[in-house]
Short mmCIF file of C-alpha atoms and ligand atoms in Angstrom, two decimals:
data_model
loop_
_atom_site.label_atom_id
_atom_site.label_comp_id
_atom_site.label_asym_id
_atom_site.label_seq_id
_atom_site.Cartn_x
_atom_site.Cartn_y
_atom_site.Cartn_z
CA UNK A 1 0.00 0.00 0.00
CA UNK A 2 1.69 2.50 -1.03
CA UNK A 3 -0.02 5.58 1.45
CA UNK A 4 -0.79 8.64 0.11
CA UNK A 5 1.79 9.63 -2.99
CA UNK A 6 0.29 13.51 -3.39
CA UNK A 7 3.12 16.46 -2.76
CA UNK A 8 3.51 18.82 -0.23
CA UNK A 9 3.42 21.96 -1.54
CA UNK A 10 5.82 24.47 0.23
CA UNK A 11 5.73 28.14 -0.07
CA UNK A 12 7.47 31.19 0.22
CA UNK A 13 7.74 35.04 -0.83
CA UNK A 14 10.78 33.66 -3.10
CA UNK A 15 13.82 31.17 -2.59
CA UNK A 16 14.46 31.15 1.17
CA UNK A 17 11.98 28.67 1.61
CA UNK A 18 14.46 26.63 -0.32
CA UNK A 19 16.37 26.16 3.35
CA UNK A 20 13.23 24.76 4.60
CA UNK A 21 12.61 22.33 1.42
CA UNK A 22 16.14 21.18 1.78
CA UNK A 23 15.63 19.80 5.40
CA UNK A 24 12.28 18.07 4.41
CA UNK A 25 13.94 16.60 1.37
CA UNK A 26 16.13 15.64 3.89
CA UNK A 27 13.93 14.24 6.93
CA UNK A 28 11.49 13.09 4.12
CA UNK A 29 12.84 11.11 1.48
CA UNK A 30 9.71 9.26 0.11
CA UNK A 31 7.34 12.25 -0.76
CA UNK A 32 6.97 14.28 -3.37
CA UNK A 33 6.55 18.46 -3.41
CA UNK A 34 5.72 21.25 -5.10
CA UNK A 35 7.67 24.68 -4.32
CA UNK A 36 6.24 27.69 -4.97
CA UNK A 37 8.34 31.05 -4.73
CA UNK A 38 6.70 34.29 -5.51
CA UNK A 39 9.49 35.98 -6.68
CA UNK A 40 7.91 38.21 -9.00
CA UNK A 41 6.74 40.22 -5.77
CA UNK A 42 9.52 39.74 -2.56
CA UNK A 43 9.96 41.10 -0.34
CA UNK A 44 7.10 40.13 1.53
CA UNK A 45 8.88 41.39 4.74
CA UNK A 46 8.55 45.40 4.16
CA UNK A 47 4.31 44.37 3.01
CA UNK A 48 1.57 45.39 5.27
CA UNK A 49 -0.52 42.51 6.57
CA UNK A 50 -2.83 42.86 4.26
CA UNK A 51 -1.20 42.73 1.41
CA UNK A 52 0.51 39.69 2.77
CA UNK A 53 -2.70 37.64 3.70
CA UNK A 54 -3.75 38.36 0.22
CA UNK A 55 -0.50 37.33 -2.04
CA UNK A 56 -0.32 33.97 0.47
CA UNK A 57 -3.71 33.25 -0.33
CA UNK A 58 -3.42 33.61 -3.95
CA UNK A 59 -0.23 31.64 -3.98
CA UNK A 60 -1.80 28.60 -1.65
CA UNK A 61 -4.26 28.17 -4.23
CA UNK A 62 -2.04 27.83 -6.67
CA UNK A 63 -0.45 25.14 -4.85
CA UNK A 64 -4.30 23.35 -3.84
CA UNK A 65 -4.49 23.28 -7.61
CA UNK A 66 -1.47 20.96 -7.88
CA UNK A 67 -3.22 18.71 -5.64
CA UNK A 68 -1.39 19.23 -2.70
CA UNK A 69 -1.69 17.35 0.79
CA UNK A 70 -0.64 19.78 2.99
CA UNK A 71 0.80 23.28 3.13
CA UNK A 72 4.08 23.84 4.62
CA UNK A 73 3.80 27.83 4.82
CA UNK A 74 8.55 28.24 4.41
CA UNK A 75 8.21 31.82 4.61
CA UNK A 76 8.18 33.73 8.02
CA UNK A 77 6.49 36.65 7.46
CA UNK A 78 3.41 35.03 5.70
CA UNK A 79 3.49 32.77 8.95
CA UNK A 80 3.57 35.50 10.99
CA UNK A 81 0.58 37.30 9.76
CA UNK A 82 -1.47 34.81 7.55
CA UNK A 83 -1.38 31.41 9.05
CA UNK A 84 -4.66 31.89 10.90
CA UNK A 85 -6.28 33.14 7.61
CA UNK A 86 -4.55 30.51 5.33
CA UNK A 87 -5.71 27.30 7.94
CA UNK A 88 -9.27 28.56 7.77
CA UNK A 89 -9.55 28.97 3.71
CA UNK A 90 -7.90 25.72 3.22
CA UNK A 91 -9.59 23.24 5.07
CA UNK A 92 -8.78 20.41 5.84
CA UNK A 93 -5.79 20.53 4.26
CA UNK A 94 -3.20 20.67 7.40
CA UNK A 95 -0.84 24.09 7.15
CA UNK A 96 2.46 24.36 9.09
CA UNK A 97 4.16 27.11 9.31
CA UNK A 98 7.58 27.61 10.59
CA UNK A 99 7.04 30.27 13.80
CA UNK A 100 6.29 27.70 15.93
CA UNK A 101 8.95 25.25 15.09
CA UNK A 102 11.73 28.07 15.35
CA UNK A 103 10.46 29.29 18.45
CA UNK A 104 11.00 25.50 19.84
CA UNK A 105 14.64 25.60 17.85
CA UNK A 106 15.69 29.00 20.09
CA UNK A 107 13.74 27.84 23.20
CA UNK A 108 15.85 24.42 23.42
CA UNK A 109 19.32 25.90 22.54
CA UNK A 110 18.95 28.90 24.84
CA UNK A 111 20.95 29.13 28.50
CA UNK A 112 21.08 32.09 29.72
CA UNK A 113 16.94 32.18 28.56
CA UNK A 114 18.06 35.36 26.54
CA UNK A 115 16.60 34.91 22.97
CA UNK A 116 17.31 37.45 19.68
CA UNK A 117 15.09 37.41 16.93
CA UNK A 118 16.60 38.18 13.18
CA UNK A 119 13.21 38.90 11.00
CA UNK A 120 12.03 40.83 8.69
CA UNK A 121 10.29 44.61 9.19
CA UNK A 122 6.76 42.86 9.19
CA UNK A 123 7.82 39.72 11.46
CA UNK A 124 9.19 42.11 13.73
CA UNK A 125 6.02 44.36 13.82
CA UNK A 126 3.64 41.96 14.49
CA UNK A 127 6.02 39.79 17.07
CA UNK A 128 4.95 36.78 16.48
CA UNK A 129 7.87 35.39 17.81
CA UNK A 130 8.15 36.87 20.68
CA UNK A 131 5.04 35.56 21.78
CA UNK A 132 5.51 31.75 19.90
CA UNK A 133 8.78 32.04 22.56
CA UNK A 134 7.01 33.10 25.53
CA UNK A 135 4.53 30.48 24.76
CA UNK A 136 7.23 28.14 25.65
CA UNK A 137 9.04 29.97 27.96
CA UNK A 138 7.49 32.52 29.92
CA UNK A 139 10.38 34.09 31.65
CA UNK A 140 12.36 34.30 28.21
CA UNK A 141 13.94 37.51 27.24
CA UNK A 142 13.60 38.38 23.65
CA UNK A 143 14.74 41.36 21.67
CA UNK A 144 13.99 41.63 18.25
CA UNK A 145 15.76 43.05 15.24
CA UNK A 146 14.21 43.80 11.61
CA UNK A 147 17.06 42.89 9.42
CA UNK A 148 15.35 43.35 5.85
CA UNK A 149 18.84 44.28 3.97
CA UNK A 150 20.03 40.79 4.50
CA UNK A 151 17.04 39.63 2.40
CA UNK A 152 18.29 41.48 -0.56
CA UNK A 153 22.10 39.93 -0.40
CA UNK A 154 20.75 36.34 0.02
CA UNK A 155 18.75 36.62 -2.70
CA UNK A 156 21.30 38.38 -4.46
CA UNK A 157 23.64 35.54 -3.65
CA UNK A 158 26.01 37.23 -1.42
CA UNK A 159 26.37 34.77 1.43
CA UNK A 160 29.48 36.31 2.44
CA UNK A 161 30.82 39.28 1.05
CA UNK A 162 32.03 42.62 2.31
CA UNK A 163 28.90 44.30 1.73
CA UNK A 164 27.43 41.38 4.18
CA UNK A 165 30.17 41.45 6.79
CA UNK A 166 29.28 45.18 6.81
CA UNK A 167 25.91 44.65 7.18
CA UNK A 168 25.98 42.23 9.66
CA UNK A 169 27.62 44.44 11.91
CA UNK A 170 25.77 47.20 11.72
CA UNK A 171 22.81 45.57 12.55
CA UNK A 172 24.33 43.24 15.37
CA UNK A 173 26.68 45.50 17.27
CA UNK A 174 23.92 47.10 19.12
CA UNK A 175 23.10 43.67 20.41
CA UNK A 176 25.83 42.89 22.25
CA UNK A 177 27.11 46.00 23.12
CA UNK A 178 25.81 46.31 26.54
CA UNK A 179 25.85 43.44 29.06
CA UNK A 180 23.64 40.05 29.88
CA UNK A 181 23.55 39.92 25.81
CA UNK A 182 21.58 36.96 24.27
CA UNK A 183 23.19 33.52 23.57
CA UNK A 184 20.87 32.13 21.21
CA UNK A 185 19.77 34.05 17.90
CA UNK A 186 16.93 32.89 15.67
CA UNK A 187 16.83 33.27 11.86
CA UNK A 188 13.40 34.37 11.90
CA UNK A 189 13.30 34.70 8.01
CA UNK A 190 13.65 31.66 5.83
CA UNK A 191 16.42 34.08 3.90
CA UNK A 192 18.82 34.15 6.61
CA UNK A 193 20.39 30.30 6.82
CA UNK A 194 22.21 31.39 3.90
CA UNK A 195 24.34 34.26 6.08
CA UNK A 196 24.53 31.94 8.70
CA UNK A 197 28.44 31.25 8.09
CA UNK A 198 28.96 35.28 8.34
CA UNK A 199 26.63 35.97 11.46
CA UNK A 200 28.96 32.89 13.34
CA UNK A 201 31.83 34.19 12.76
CA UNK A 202 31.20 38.03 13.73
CA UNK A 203 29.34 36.67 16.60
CA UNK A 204 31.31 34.38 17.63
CA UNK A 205 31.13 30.58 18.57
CA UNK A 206 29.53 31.30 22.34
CA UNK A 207 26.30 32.12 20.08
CA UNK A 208 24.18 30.08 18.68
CA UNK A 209 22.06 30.33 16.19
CA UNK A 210 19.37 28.45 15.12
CA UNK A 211 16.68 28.25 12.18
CA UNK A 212 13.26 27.06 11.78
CA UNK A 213 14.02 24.80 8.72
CA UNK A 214 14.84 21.25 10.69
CA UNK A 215 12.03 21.41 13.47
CA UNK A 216 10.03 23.06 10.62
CA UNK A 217 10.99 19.62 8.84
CA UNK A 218 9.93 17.64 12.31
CA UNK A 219 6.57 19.27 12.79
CA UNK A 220 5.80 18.12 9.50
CA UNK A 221 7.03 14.35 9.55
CA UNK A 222 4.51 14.54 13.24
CA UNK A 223 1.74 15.33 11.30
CA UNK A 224 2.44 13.30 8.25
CA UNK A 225 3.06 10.39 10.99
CA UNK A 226 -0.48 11.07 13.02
CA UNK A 227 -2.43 11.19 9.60
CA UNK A 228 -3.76 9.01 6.77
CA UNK A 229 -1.14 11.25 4.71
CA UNK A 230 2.18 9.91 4.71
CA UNK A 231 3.56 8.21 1.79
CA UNK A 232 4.71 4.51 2.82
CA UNK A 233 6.62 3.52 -0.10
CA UNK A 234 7.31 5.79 -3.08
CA UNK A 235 6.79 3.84 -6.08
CA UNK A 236 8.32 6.37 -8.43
CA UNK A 237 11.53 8.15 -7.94
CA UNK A 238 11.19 11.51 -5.72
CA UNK A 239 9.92 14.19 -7.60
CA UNK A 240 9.91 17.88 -7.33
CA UNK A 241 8.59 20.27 -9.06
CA UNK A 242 9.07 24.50 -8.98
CA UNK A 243 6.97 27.62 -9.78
CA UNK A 244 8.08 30.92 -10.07
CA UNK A 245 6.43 34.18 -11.01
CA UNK A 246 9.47 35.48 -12.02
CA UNK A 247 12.50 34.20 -14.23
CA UNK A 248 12.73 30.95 -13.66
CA UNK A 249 16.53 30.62 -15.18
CA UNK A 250 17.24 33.12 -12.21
CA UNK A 251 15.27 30.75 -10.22
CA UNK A 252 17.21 27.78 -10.99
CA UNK A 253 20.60 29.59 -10.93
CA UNK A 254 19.99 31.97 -7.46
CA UNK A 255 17.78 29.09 -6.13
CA UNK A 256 20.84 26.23 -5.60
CA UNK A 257 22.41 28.32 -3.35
CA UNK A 258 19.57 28.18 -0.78
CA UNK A 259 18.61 24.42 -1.79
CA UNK A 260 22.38 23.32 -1.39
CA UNK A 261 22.14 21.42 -4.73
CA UNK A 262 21.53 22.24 -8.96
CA UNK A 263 17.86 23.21 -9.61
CA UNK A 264 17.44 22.23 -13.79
CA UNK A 265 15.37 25.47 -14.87
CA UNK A 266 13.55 23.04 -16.82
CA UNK A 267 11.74 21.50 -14.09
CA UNK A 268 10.67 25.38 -13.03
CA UNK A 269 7.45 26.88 -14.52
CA UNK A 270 6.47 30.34 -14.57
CA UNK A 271 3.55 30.83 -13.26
CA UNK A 272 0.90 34.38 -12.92
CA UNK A 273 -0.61 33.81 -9.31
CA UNK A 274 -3.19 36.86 -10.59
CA UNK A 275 -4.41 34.22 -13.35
CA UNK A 276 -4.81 31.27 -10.52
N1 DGL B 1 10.45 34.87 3.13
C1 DGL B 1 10.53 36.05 3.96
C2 DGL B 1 10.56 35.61 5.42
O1 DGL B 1 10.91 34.49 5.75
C3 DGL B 1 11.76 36.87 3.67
C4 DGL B 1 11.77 37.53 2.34
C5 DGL B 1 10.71 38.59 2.19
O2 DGL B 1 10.80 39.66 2.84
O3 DGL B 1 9.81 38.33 1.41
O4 DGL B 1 10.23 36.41 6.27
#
């Protein structure tokens, strides 16, 4: 019996979400998915709300239309704002987002209970993390810091350059410059993982930092595990497929940095979420 062989669709404001997809690839080698990346209209991050709610829900039905199983929502400011919105209009298809899970990732590597958040403008806003953390740990301290340049060199590629060393500590310094600083920072934006090599080192190794992307991966497998939904045995190869709404040779080539591995831009489709 060979379970249920439909994808999980996974989606994001662009490639980010490609850290998350990498770690379910990972954790979940018999299923299928189907990414969707709305590049045509990142950043989500500097969006109001609204606006957000409304591009997620437009790109989620892109992604029911593909038959989908289950929504893994790789993109943290669309978790932040629209998860509640997206769980109601697609029902009874589950919806994960990955708040939750890297709340749990800063909450278990934390000592000194003294949490940073690295987010985007409209994470940050709404503080979605702060209370996901508190949630788990009420006595947590947690500063956050809107960080929406980084975006732009990640998906520009520049993982570490001096532009991002530059960056990085303009935005951190004011972190630890005064005592009882934080020992654990979260990559609250799916874009992040990618700097992760840079942050270390400026920070140091005292600090760690955690994503969302592997407990993200977790949370998923759960639910997969407590449902009718998981795939038992695939009887075709894994198979993935992309959408973009913009270029999808930039997709491919920009893309394999965040996925860790080639993307063929043949196996990404273009796609005009107003059309959906
Ligand atoms: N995907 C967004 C997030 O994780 C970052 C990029 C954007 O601002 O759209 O928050």
């Amino acid at each position: 019996m060979p379970g249920d062989t439909r994808p999980i669709g996974v989606f994001d404001s662009g490639m980010g979400g490609l850290t998350v997809l990498r770690a379910l690839c990972a954790r979940l080698p018999n299923e299928h998915f189907v990414y969707l990346g709305d590049t045509a209209r990142l950043p989500y991050g500097t969006k109001s709300p609204d606006t957000v709610r409304a591009y997620a829900l437009q790109a989620t039905h892109l992604l029911l239309s593909e038959d989908v199983k289950m929504v893994v929502i790789a993109c943290n400011t669309a978790s932040a704002v629209a998860l509640d919105a997206l769980r109601e209009a697609l029902a009874p298809v589950p919806v994960i987002g990955v708040i939750e899970p890297g709340a749990r990732a800063g909450v278990a590597a934390t000592r000194n209970k003294h949490i940073a958040v690295l987010a985007t403008e409209s994470t940050v806003k709404g503080a979605a993390y702060v209370h996901a953390i508190r949630r788990l740990m009420a006595d947590a301290m947690v500063e956050q810091l809107a960080c929406q340049v980084f975006v732009a060199l990640a998906e520009e590629g520049w993982a570490d350059t001096s532009v991002t060393t530059a960056a990085i500590k303009d935005y951190l310094e004011p972190l630890f410059a005064h005592p009882g600083a934080p020992d654990t920072l979260v990559l609250g934006c799916t874009h992040f993982p990618v700097l992760k090599a840079a942050i270390q080192r400026y920070v140091g190794d005292a600090i760690t930092l955690v994503d969302s992307a592997d407990t993200t991966a977790a949370a998923v497998a759960e639910t997969l595990a407590t449902s009718t939904l998981q795939t038992d045995i695939s009887a075709a190869p894994r198979n993935i497929h992309f959408f973009a709404t913009d270029s999808t040779e930039r997709f491919a080539r920009i893309g394999a940095i965040f996925f860790g591995r080639e993307i063929d831009s043949g196996d990404v489709t273009l796609v005009d979420l107003k059309m959906v």
